[in-house]
Amino acid sequence: MNAIISASELASALAGEHPPVVLDVRWQLSMAKAAGEPAFDGRAEYEAGHVPGAVFVDLDRELASAPGVAGRHPLPDVADFGAAMRRAGVSAAVPVVVYDGGQGWAAARAWWLLRWTGHPDVRVLDGGLPAWEGALSVDVPSPAEGDFEPAPGAVGLLDADGAAALARSGVLFDARAGERYRGDVEPIDRVGGHIPGAVSAPTTENVGADGRFLPAEELNARFKALGAAGDAEVGVYCGSGVSAAHEVLALAVAGIPAALYVGSWSAWSSDPQRPVAVGPEPQ
């Protein structure tokens, strides 16, 4: 099953006899609070216009637990996540399509969580809401309760020790911008740099100017050139397990399975006992 869906394919599916559940996960990593400005309000954006029938899902509250030593966006409590998905109308036998404002990170986080907890049919709208060519709705639906019961473990998950080991035994991609990987700047976390042995693979290089994924063959060639070739096991991390989910999605489009280190740099760097590498090389 393809991990992404085009806007035209989604429009056709919504017009069919068995439409998918659609989740709107608009979210932005914003420094507005630090600047004293209002933070991005995904729900307000949703209420101003969304794909007809879509249900809003809050990334910070429903796709993550409270920030702490486990990172800025730790895994949500599984029971709470399941309840949130059922409220949104998610059922095991009904396809799910997820979208966000176009960056793709938040939608990929929802995609990954649903896949990790065992949902068999989840796709991300390629290009997000900007790719949608149909009319938008301001009606907020009240979906019937779904029956989805999460069963964690369906796809790969890494902790800090697993990520450290994979950086030596396989391939661990760092999905952040190159300057954060190198340690040139670090606007959020305690210290800059990367996990020793990790390879820089910025998420932004997986998409074109329109925000849509590059063709599968191009993505496959990119990741193979970075080391994801043969039988190598692959993992991904980022700042807090959100943009890394987008890289896991890109790898899925390329036909390469990959595990996600959800804690990512926000958890790794918070532990002063963890080693830190700087510069352009994995080390």
PDB file of C-alpha atoms in Angstrom:
ATOM      1  CA  MET A   1       0.000   0.000   0.000  1.00  0.00           C
ATOM      2  CA  ASN A   2       1.255   3.444  -0.909  1.00  0.00           C
ATOM      3  CA  ALA A   3       1.875   5.635   2.127  1.00  0.00           C
ATOM      4  CA  ILE A   4       0.732   8.818   0.396  1.00  0.00           C
ATOM      5  CA  ILE A   5      -2.349   9.858  -1.565  1.00  0.00           C
ATOM      6  CA  SER A   6      -2.836  12.652  -4.091  1.00  0.00           C
ATOM      7  CA  ALA A   7      -5.533  15.294  -3.761  1.00  0.00           C
ATOM      8  CA  SER A   8      -7.402  13.924  -6.762  1.00  0.00           C
ATOM      9  CA  GLU A   9      -7.315  10.418  -5.333  1.00  0.00           C
ATOM     10  CA  LEU A  10      -8.633  11.705  -2.008  1.00  0.00           C
ATOM     11  CA  ALA A  11     -11.447  13.592  -3.737  1.00  0.00           C
ATOM     12  CA  SER A  12     -12.458  10.409  -5.559  1.00  0.00           C
ATOM     13  CA  ALA A  13     -12.328   8.378  -2.349  1.00  0.00           C
ATOM     14  CA  LEU A  14     -14.475  10.905  -0.487  1.00  0.00           C
ATOM     15  CA  ALA A  15     -17.069  10.739  -3.270  1.00  0.00           C
ATOM     16  CA  GLY A  16     -17.173   6.948  -3.145  1.00  0.00           C
ATOM     17  CA  GLU A  17     -19.419   4.596  -1.225  1.00  0.00           C
ATOM     18  CA  HIS A  18     -16.866   3.950   1.514  1.00  0.00           C
ATOM     19  CA  PRO A  19     -15.022   7.227   2.186  1.00  0.00           C
ATOM     20  CA  PRO A  20     -11.962   7.324   4.436  1.00  0.00           C
ATOM     21  CA  VAL A  21     -11.761   9.037   7.795  1.00  0.00           C
ATOM     22  CA  VAL A  22      -9.879  12.306   7.269  1.00  0.00           C
ATOM     23  CA  LEU A  23      -7.789  13.874  10.029  1.00  0.00           C
ATOM     24  CA  ASP A  24      -6.575  17.487   9.982  1.00  0.00           C
ATOM     25  CA  VAL A  25      -3.353  17.808  12.013  1.00  0.00           C
ATOM     26  CA  ARG A  26      -2.290  21.377  11.333  1.00  0.00           C
ATOM     27  CA  TRP A  27       0.610  22.316  13.594  1.00  0.00           C
ATOM     28  CA  GLN A  28       3.789  24.349  13.484  1.00  0.00           C
ATOM     29  CA  LEU A  29       6.984  24.310  15.476  1.00  0.00           C
ATOM     30  CA  SER A  30       6.895  27.916  16.562  1.00  0.00           C
ATOM     31  CA  MET A  31       9.212  30.158  18.535  1.00  0.00           C
ATOM     32  CA  ALA A  32       6.383  32.697  18.900  1.00  0.00           C
ATOM     33  CA  LYS A  33       5.985  32.158  22.636  1.00  0.00           C
ATOM     34  CA  ALA A  34       9.635  33.024  23.245  1.00  0.00           C
ATOM     35  CA  ALA A  35       9.133  36.217  21.252  1.00  0.00           C
ATOM     36  CA  GLY A  36       5.985  37.083  23.201  1.00  0.00           C
ATOM     37  CA  GLU A  37       3.762  36.532  20.165  1.00  0.00           C
ATOM     38  CA  PRO A  38       0.665  34.328  19.937  1.00  0.00           C
ATOM     39  CA  ALA A  39       1.467  30.709  19.147  1.00  0.00           C
ATOM     40  CA  PHE A  40       0.174  29.042  15.997  1.00  0.00           C
ATOM     41  CA  ASP A  41      -3.410  27.874  16.549  1.00  0.00           C
ATOM     42  CA  GLY A  42      -4.094  24.772  14.485  1.00  0.00           C
ATOM     43  CA  ARG A  43      -7.696  24.480  15.623  1.00  0.00           C
ATOM     44  CA  ALA A  44      -8.439  28.055  14.571  1.00  0.00           C
ATOM     45  CA  GLU A  45      -6.926  27.342  11.167  1.00  0.00           C
ATOM     46  CA  TYR A  46      -9.059  24.200  10.930  1.00  0.00           C
ATOM     47  CA  GLU A  47     -12.248  26.049  11.869  1.00  0.00           C
ATOM     48  CA  ALA A  48     -11.525  28.670   9.209  1.00  0.00           C
ATOM     49  CA  GLY A  49     -11.622  26.005   6.496  1.00  0.00           C
ATOM     50  CA  HIS A  50     -10.793  22.325   6.079  1.00  0.00           C
ATOM     51  CA  VAL A  51     -11.312  19.352   3.803  1.00  0.00           C
ATOM     52  CA  PRO A  52     -15.031  18.510   4.073  1.00  0.00           C
ATOM     53  CA  GLY A  53     -15.632  15.958   6.808  1.00  0.00           C
ATOM     54  CA  ALA A  54     -12.147  16.242   8.285  1.00  0.00           C
ATOM     55  CA  VAL A  55     -11.758  16.037  12.066  1.00  0.00           C
ATOM     56  CA  PHE A  56      -9.151  18.133  13.853  1.00  0.00           C
ATOM     57  CA  VAL A  57      -6.448  16.339  15.862  1.00  0.00           C
ATOM     58  CA  ASP A  58      -4.166  18.286  18.204  1.00  0.00           C
ATOM     59  CA  LEU A  59      -0.566  17.093  17.873  1.00  0.00           C
ATOM     60  CA  ASP A  60       0.633  18.419  21.224  1.00  0.00           C
ATOM     61  CA  ARG A  61      -2.319  17.052  23.194  1.00  0.00           C
ATOM     62  CA  GLU A  62      -3.336  13.897  21.317  1.00  0.00           C
ATOM     63  CA  LEU A  63      -0.227  12.739  19.437  1.00  0.00           C
ATOM     64  CA  ALA A  64       2.259  13.310  22.259  1.00  0.00           C
ATOM     65  CA  SER A  65       2.465  13.314  26.028  1.00  0.00           C
ATOM     66  CA  ALA A  66       3.816  16.139  28.171  1.00  0.00           C
ATOM     67  CA  PRO A  67       7.396  17.231  27.417  1.00  0.00           C
ATOM     68  CA  GLY A  68      10.131  16.183  29.819  1.00  0.00           C
ATOM     69  CA  VAL A  69      13.215  13.972  30.002  1.00  0.00           C
ATOM     70  CA  ALA A  70      11.715  11.769  27.271  1.00  0.00           C
ATOM     71  CA  GLY A  71      11.753  14.727  24.864  1.00  0.00           C
ATOM     72  CA  ARG A  72       9.527  17.553  23.672  1.00  0.00           C
ATOM     73  CA  HIS A  73       7.020  15.223  21.998  1.00  0.00           C
ATOM     74  CA  PRO A  74       7.164  11.852  23.781  1.00  0.00           C
ATOM     75  CA  LEU A  75       4.839   9.050  22.798  1.00  0.00           C
ATOM     76  CA  PRO A  76       1.282   9.623  23.957  1.00  0.00           C
ATOM     77  CA  ASP A  77      -0.249   7.252  26.469  1.00  0.00           C
ATOM     78  CA  VAL A  78      -1.496   4.423  24.268  1.00  0.00           C
ATOM     79  CA  ALA A  79      -4.931   4.307  25.883  1.00  0.00           C
ATOM     80  CA  ASP A  80      -5.325   8.074  25.542  1.00  0.00           C
ATOM     81  CA  PHE A  81      -4.225   7.927  21.910  1.00  0.00           C
ATOM     82  CA  GLY A  82      -6.715   5.172  21.167  1.00  0.00           C
ATOM     83  CA  ALA A  83      -9.515   7.148  22.792  1.00  0.00           C
ATOM     84  CA  ALA A  84      -8.595  10.251  20.763  1.00  0.00           C
ATOM     85  CA  MET A  85      -8.619   8.273  17.530  1.00  0.00           C
ATOM     86  CA  ARG A  86     -11.982   6.673  18.324  1.00  0.00           C
ATOM     87  CA  ARG A  87     -13.426  10.124  19.070  1.00  0.00           C
ATOM     88  CA  ALA A  88     -12.196  11.186  15.638  1.00  0.00           C
ATOM     89  CA  GLY A  89     -14.088   8.275  14.102  1.00  0.00           C
ATOM     90  CA  VAL A  90     -11.131   6.005  13.408  1.00  0.00           C
ATOM     91  CA  SER A  91     -11.995   2.327  12.993  1.00  0.00           C
ATOM     92  CA  ALA A  92      -9.731  -0.582  12.169  1.00  0.00           C
ATOM     93  CA  ALA A  93     -11.491  -1.487   8.917  1.00  0.00           C
ATOM     94  CA  VAL A  94     -11.849   2.055   7.548  1.00  0.00           C
ATOM     95  CA  PRO A  95      -8.993   3.779   5.665  1.00  0.00           C
ATOM     96  CA  VAL A  96      -7.545   6.931   7.200  1.00  0.00           C
ATOM     97  CA  VAL A  97      -6.093   9.943   5.385  1.00  0.00           C
ATOM     98  CA  VAL A  98      -4.123  12.546   7.304  1.00  0.00           C
ATOM     99  CA  TYR A  99      -3.083  16.028   6.215  1.00  0.00           C
ATOM    100  CA  ASP A 100      -1.613  19.214   7.649  1.00  0.00           C
ATOM    101  CA  GLY A 101      -0.847  22.709   6.413  1.00  0.00           C
ATOM    102  CA  GLY A 102       1.602  21.503   3.788  1.00  0.00           C
ATOM    103  CA  GLN A 103       4.878  20.903   5.603  1.00  0.00           C
ATOM    104  CA  GLY A 104       3.930  17.285   6.142  1.00  0.00           C
ATOM    105  CA  TRP A 105       5.628  16.801   9.504  1.00  0.00           C
ATOM    106  CA  ALA A 106       2.515  16.749  11.691  1.00  0.00           C
ATOM    107  CA  ALA A 107       0.572  14.560   9.279  1.00  0.00           C
ATOM    108  CA  ALA A 108       3.484  12.128   9.204  1.00  0.00           C
ATOM    109  CA  ARG A 109       3.515  11.986  13.011  1.00  0.00           C
ATOM    110  CA  ALA A 110      -0.157  10.936  12.986  1.00  0.00           C
ATOM    111  CA  TRP A 111       0.533   8.472  10.150  1.00  0.00           C
ATOM    112  CA  TRP A 112       3.414   6.914  12.060  1.00  0.00           C
ATOM    113  CA  LEU A 113       1.500   6.604  15.335  1.00  0.00           C
ATOM    114  CA  LEU A 114      -1.440   4.929  13.623  1.00  0.00           C
ATOM    115  CA  ARG A 115       0.909   2.559  11.791  1.00  0.00           C
ATOM    116  CA  TRP A 116       2.898   1.823  14.969  1.00  0.00           C
ATOM    117  CA  THR A 117      -0.301   0.998  16.818  1.00  0.00           C
ATOM    118  CA  GLY A 118      -1.485  -1.351  14.114  1.00  0.00           C
ATOM    119  CA  HIS A 119      -3.851   0.502  11.796  1.00  0.00           C
ATOM    120  CA  PRO A 120      -3.510  -1.253   8.413  1.00  0.00           C
ATOM    121  CA  ASP A 121      -4.527   1.541   6.027  1.00  0.00           C
ATOM    122  CA  VAL A 122      -3.215   5.055   6.669  1.00  0.00           C
ATOM    123  CA  ARG A 123      -2.023   7.543   4.073  1.00  0.00           C
ATOM    124  CA  VAL A 124      -0.815  11.139   4.078  1.00  0.00           C
ATOM    125  CA  LEU A 125      -2.190  13.706   1.652  1.00  0.00           C
ATOM    126  CA  ASP A 126       0.816  14.560  -0.502  1.00  0.00           C
ATOM    127  CA  GLY A 127       1.384  18.319  -0.326  1.00  0.00           C
ATOM    128  CA  GLY A 128      -1.099  18.795   2.501  1.00  0.00           C
ATOM    129  CA  LEU A 129      -4.010  21.222   2.411  1.00  0.00           C
ATOM    130  CA  PRO A 130      -2.391  23.489  -0.226  1.00  0.00           C
ATOM    131  CA  ALA A 131      -2.640  20.565  -2.667  1.00  0.00           C
ATOM    132  CA  TRP A 132      -6.391  20.195  -2.095  1.00  0.00           C
ATOM    133  CA  GLU A 133      -8.291  21.600  -5.089  1.00  0.00           C
ATOM    134  CA  GLY A 134     -11.830  21.148  -3.806  1.00  0.00           C
ATOM    135  CA  ALA A 135     -13.976  23.452  -1.726  1.00  0.00           C
ATOM    136  CA  LEU A 136     -13.206  23.913   1.953  1.00  0.00           C
ATOM    137  CA  SER A 137     -15.766  23.499   4.707  1.00  0.00           C
ATOM    138  CA  VAL A 138     -16.257  25.318   7.992  1.00  0.00           C
ATOM    139  CA  ASP A 139     -18.686  22.702   9.298  1.00  0.00           C
ATOM    140  CA  VAL A 140     -17.265  20.818  12.273  1.00  0.00           C
ATOM    141  CA  PRO A 141     -18.415  17.194  12.029  1.00  0.00           C
ATOM    142  CA  SER A 142     -19.452  14.992  14.926  1.00  0.00           C
ATOM    143  CA  PRO A 143     -18.255  11.573  13.762  1.00  0.00           C
ATOM    144  CA  ALA A 144     -19.630   8.327  15.095  1.00  0.00           C
ATOM    145  CA  GLU A 145     -17.312   6.715  17.643  1.00  0.00           C
ATOM    146  CA  GLY A 146     -14.721   4.518  15.961  1.00  0.00           C
ATOM    147  CA  ASP A 147     -13.596   1.084  17.117  1.00  0.00           C
ATOM    148  CA  PHE A 148      -9.814   1.383  16.720  1.00  0.00           C
ATOM    149  CA  GLU A 149      -7.905  -0.369  19.507  1.00  0.00           C
ATOM    150  CA  PRO A 150      -4.171   0.424  19.381  1.00  0.00           C
ATOM    151  CA  ALA A 151      -1.725  -2.472  19.468  1.00  0.00           C
ATOM    152  CA  PRO A 152       1.780  -0.954  19.677  1.00  0.00           C
ATOM    153  CA  GLY A 153       4.760  -2.494  17.951  1.00  0.00           C
ATOM    154  CA  ALA A 154       3.647  -2.879  14.347  1.00  0.00           C
ATOM    155  CA  VAL A 155       6.576  -0.792  13.058  1.00  0.00           C
ATOM    156  CA  GLY A 156      10.052  -0.013  14.395  1.00  0.00           C
ATOM    157  CA  LEU A 157      10.612   2.156  17.468  1.00  0.00           C
ATOM    158  CA  LEU A 158      14.000   3.126  18.917  1.00  0.00           C
ATOM    159  CA  ASP A 159      15.050   4.334  22.344  1.00  0.00           C
ATOM    160  CA  ALA A 160      18.322   6.192  22.992  1.00  0.00           C
ATOM    161  CA  ASP A 161      20.402   3.050  23.404  1.00  0.00           C
ATOM    162  CA  GLY A 162      18.885   1.545  20.276  1.00  0.00           C
ATOM    163  CA  ALA A 163      19.612   4.695  18.292  1.00  0.00           C
ATOM    164  CA  ALA A 164      23.225   4.736  19.497  1.00  0.00           C
ATOM    165  CA  ALA A 165      23.697   1.106  18.526  1.00  0.00           C
ATOM    166  CA  LEU A 166      22.067   1.541  15.127  1.00  0.00           C
ATOM    167  CA  ALA A 167      24.341   4.479  14.328  1.00  0.00           C
ATOM    168  CA  ARG A 168      27.217   1.965  14.455  1.00  0.00           C
ATOM    169  CA  SER A 169      25.617  -1.224  13.143  1.00  0.00           C
ATOM    170  CA  GLY A 170      23.322   0.209  10.471  1.00  0.00           C
ATOM    171  CA  VAL A 171      22.256   3.681   9.350  1.00  0.00           C
ATOM    172  CA  LEU A 172      20.845   6.378  11.617  1.00  0.00           C
ATOM    173  CA  PHE A 173      19.588   9.436   9.749  1.00  0.00           C
ATOM    174  CA  ASP A 174      19.413  12.876  11.361  1.00  0.00           C
ATOM    175  CA  ALA A 175      16.461  14.626   9.713  1.00  0.00           C
ATOM    176  CA  ARG A 176      17.194  18.121  11.071  1.00  0.00           C
ATOM    177  CA  ALA A 177      18.686  20.994   9.113  1.00  0.00           C
ATOM    178  CA  GLY A 178      22.392  20.637   8.396  1.00  0.00           C
ATOM    179  CA  GLU A 179      23.403  23.535  10.646  1.00  0.00           C
ATOM    180  CA  ARG A 180      21.779  21.880  13.653  1.00  0.00           C
ATOM    181  CA  TYR A 181      23.370  18.535  12.795  1.00  0.00           C
ATOM    182  CA  ARG A 182      26.792  20.190  12.619  1.00  0.00           C
ATOM    183  CA  GLY A 183      26.189  22.074  15.852  1.00  0.00           C
ATOM    184  CA  ASP A 184      26.597  25.472  14.198  1.00  0.00           C
ATOM    185  CA  VAL A 185      23.361  26.622  15.834  1.00  0.00           C
ATOM    186  CA  GLU A 186      20.913  25.126  18.315  1.00  0.00           C
ATOM    187  CA  PRO A 187      17.816  27.289  18.848  1.00  0.00           C
ATOM    188  CA  ILE A 188      15.889  24.899  21.086  1.00  0.00           C
ATOM    189  CA  ASP A 189      17.868  22.193  22.852  1.00  0.00           C
ATOM    190  CA  ARG A 190      20.554  22.242  25.548  1.00  0.00           C
ATOM    191  CA  VAL A 191      23.467  21.597  23.219  1.00  0.00           C
ATOM    192  CA  GLY A 192      24.083  21.428  19.474  1.00  0.00           C
ATOM    193  CA  GLY A 193      25.486  18.573  17.419  1.00  0.00           C
ATOM    194  CA  HIS A 194      24.371  15.063  16.594  1.00  0.00           C
ATOM    195  CA  ILE A 195      24.378  11.479  17.806  1.00  0.00           C
ATOM    196  CA  PRO A 196      27.824  10.026  17.060  1.00  0.00           C
ATOM    197  CA  GLY A 197      27.692   7.985  13.872  1.00  0.00           C
ATOM    198  CA  ALA A 198      24.454   9.544  12.610  1.00  0.00           C
ATOM    199  CA  VAL A 199      24.267  10.682   8.975  1.00  0.00           C
ATOM    200  CA  SER A 200      22.834  14.081   8.025  1.00  0.00           C
ATOM    201  CA  ALA A 201      19.722  13.684   5.859  1.00  0.00           C
ATOM    202  CA  PRO A 202      17.542  16.823   6.126  1.00  0.00           C
ATOM    203  CA  THR A 203      13.835  16.193   5.717  1.00  0.00           C
ATOM    204  CA  THR A 204      13.526  19.251   3.493  1.00  0.00           C
ATOM    205  CA  GLU A 205      15.430  17.426   0.744  1.00  0.00           C
ATOM    206  CA  ASN A 206      12.700  14.776   0.428  1.00  0.00           C
ATOM    207  CA  VAL A 207      10.220  17.149  -1.196  1.00  0.00           C
ATOM    208  CA  GLY A 208      10.047  19.466  -4.157  1.00  0.00           C
ATOM    209  CA  ALA A 209       9.279  23.178  -4.238  1.00  0.00           C
ATOM    210  CA  ASP A 210       5.557  22.391  -4.085  1.00  0.00           C
ATOM    211  CA  GLY A 211       5.956  20.459  -0.831  1.00  0.00           C
ATOM    212  CA  ARG A 212       5.158  17.133  -2.459  1.00  0.00           C
ATOM    213  CA  PHE A 213       7.417  14.124  -2.148  1.00  0.00           C
ATOM    214  CA  LEU A 214       9.996  13.501  -4.818  1.00  0.00           C
ATOM    215  CA  PRO A 215       9.299  10.449  -6.991  1.00  0.00           C
ATOM    216  CA  ALA A 216       9.909   7.133  -5.247  1.00  0.00           C
ATOM    217  CA  GLU A 217      12.891   6.266  -7.424  1.00  0.00           C
ATOM    218  CA  GLU A 218      14.589   9.582  -6.605  1.00  0.00           C
ATOM    219  CA  LEU A 219      14.009   9.107  -2.897  1.00  0.00           C
ATOM    220  CA  ASN A 220      15.319   5.563  -3.106  1.00  0.00           C
ATOM    221  CA  ALA A 221      18.472   6.749  -4.855  1.00  0.00           C
ATOM    222  CA  ARG A 222      18.949   9.522  -2.296  1.00  0.00           C
ATOM    223  CA  PHE A 223      18.729   7.242   0.709  1.00  0.00           C
ATOM    224  CA  LYS A 224      20.881   4.537  -0.860  1.00  0.00           C
ATOM    225  CA  ALA A 225      23.582   7.120  -1.567  1.00  0.00           C
ATOM    226  CA  LEU A 226      23.446   8.043   2.132  1.00  0.00           C
ATOM    227  CA  GLY A 227      23.960   4.442   3.200  1.00  0.00           C
ATOM    228  CA  ALA A 228      20.504   2.840   3.260  1.00  0.00           C
ATOM    229  CA  ALA A 229      21.474   0.078   0.867  1.00  0.00           C
ATOM    230  CA  GLY A 230      21.443  -3.700   0.967  1.00  0.00           C
ATOM    231  CA  ASP A 231      20.353  -5.196   4.262  1.00  0.00           C
ATOM    232  CA  ALA A 232      21.290  -2.188   6.386  1.00  0.00           C
ATOM    233  CA  GLU A 233      18.834  -1.448   9.186  1.00  0.00           C
ATOM    234  CA  VAL A 234      17.661   2.154   9.113  1.00  0.00           C
ATOM    235  CA  GLY A 235      16.514   4.538  11.840  1.00  0.00           C
ATOM    236  CA  VAL A 236      15.662   8.239  11.937  1.00  0.00           C
ATOM    237  CA  TYR A 237      15.630  10.996  14.538  1.00  0.00           C
ATOM    238  CA  CYS A 238      15.158  14.764  14.497  1.00  0.00           C
ATOM    239  CA  GLY A 239      14.575  17.348  17.211  1.00  0.00           C
ATOM    240  CA  SER A 240      11.533  15.811  18.879  1.00  0.00           C
ATOM    241  CA  GLY A 241      10.229  12.955  16.745  1.00  0.00           C
ATOM    242  CA  VAL A 242       8.007  14.974  14.407  1.00  0.00           C
ATOM    243  CA  SER A 243      10.049  15.821  11.302  1.00  0.00           C
ATOM    244  CA  ALA A 244      11.745  12.427  11.660  1.00  0.00           C
ATOM    245  CA  ALA A 245       8.324  10.804  11.137  1.00  0.00           C
ATOM    246  CA  HIS A 246       8.209  12.644   7.811  1.00  0.00           C
ATOM    247  CA  GLU A 247      11.564  11.103   6.912  1.00  0.00           C
ATOM    248  CA  VAL A 248      10.279   7.648   7.885  1.00  0.00           C
ATOM    249  CA  LEU A 249       7.352   8.356   5.555  1.00  0.00           C
ATOM    250  CA  ALA A 250       9.721   9.386   2.752  1.00  0.00           C
ATOM    251  CA  LEU A 251      11.668   6.177   3.296  1.00  0.00           C
ATOM    252  CA  ALA A 252       8.404   4.219   3.094  1.00  0.00           C
ATOM    253  CA  VAL A 253       7.616   5.914  -0.223  1.00  0.00           C
ATOM    254  CA  ALA A 254      11.106   4.830  -1.346  1.00  0.00           C
ATOM    255  CA  GLY A 255      10.392   1.256  -0.268  1.00  0.00           C
ATOM    256  CA  ILE A 256      12.810   1.306   2.675  1.00  0.00           C
ATOM    257  CA  PRO A 257      11.505   0.392   6.154  1.00  0.00           C
ATOM    258  CA  ALA A 258      12.854   2.508   8.992  1.00  0.00           C
ATOM    259  CA  ALA A 259      12.469   2.808  12.758  1.00  0.00           C
ATOM    260  CA  LEU A 260      11.794   6.081  14.573  1.00  0.00           C
ATOM    261  CA  TYR A 261      13.637   7.415  17.632  1.00  0.00           C
ATOM    262  CA  VAL A 262      10.765   9.405  19.085  1.00  0.00           C
ATOM    263  CA  GLY A 263      12.750  11.116  21.854  1.00  0.00           C
ATOM    264  CA  SER A 264      15.219  12.343  19.249  1.00  0.00           C
ATOM    265  CA  TRP A 265      17.711  15.127  19.972  1.00  0.00           C
ATOM    266  CA  SER A 266      15.496  16.758  22.606  1.00  0.00           C
ATOM    267  CA  ALA A 267      15.784  13.622  24.753  1.00  0.00           C
ATOM    268  CA  TRP A 268      19.357  12.684  23.813  1.00  0.00           C
ATOM    269  CA  SER A 269      20.813  16.133  24.471  1.00  0.00           C
ATOM    270  CA  SER A 270      19.016  16.489  27.805  1.00  0.00           C
ATOM    271  CA  ASP A 271      21.180  13.707  29.224  1.00  0.00           C
ATOM    272  CA  PRO A 272      24.699  15.051  29.890  1.00  0.00           C
ATOM    273  CA  GLN A 273      26.005  11.465  29.913  1.00  0.00           C
ATOM    274  CA  ARG A 274      25.191  11.008  26.232  1.00  0.00           C
ATOM    275  CA  PRO A 275      28.066  11.772  23.827  1.00  0.00           C
ATOM    276  CA  VAL A 276      27.697  14.558  21.290  1.00  0.00           C
ATOM    277  CA  ALA A 277      29.432  14.853  17.921  1.00  0.00           C
ATOM    278  CA  VAL A 278      29.819  18.135  16.028  1.00  0.00           C
ATOM    279  CA  GLY A 279      30.845  19.000  12.502  1.00  0.00           C
ATOM    280  CA  PRO A 280      29.792  17.695   9.087  1.00  0.00           C
ATOM    281  CA  GLU A 281      30.964  14.095   9.556  1.00  0.00           C
ATOM    282  CA  PRO A 282      29.138  11.294  11.405  1.00  0.00           C
ATOM    283  CA  GLN A 283      32.219  10.553  13.602  1.00  0.00           C
TER     284      GLN A 283
END
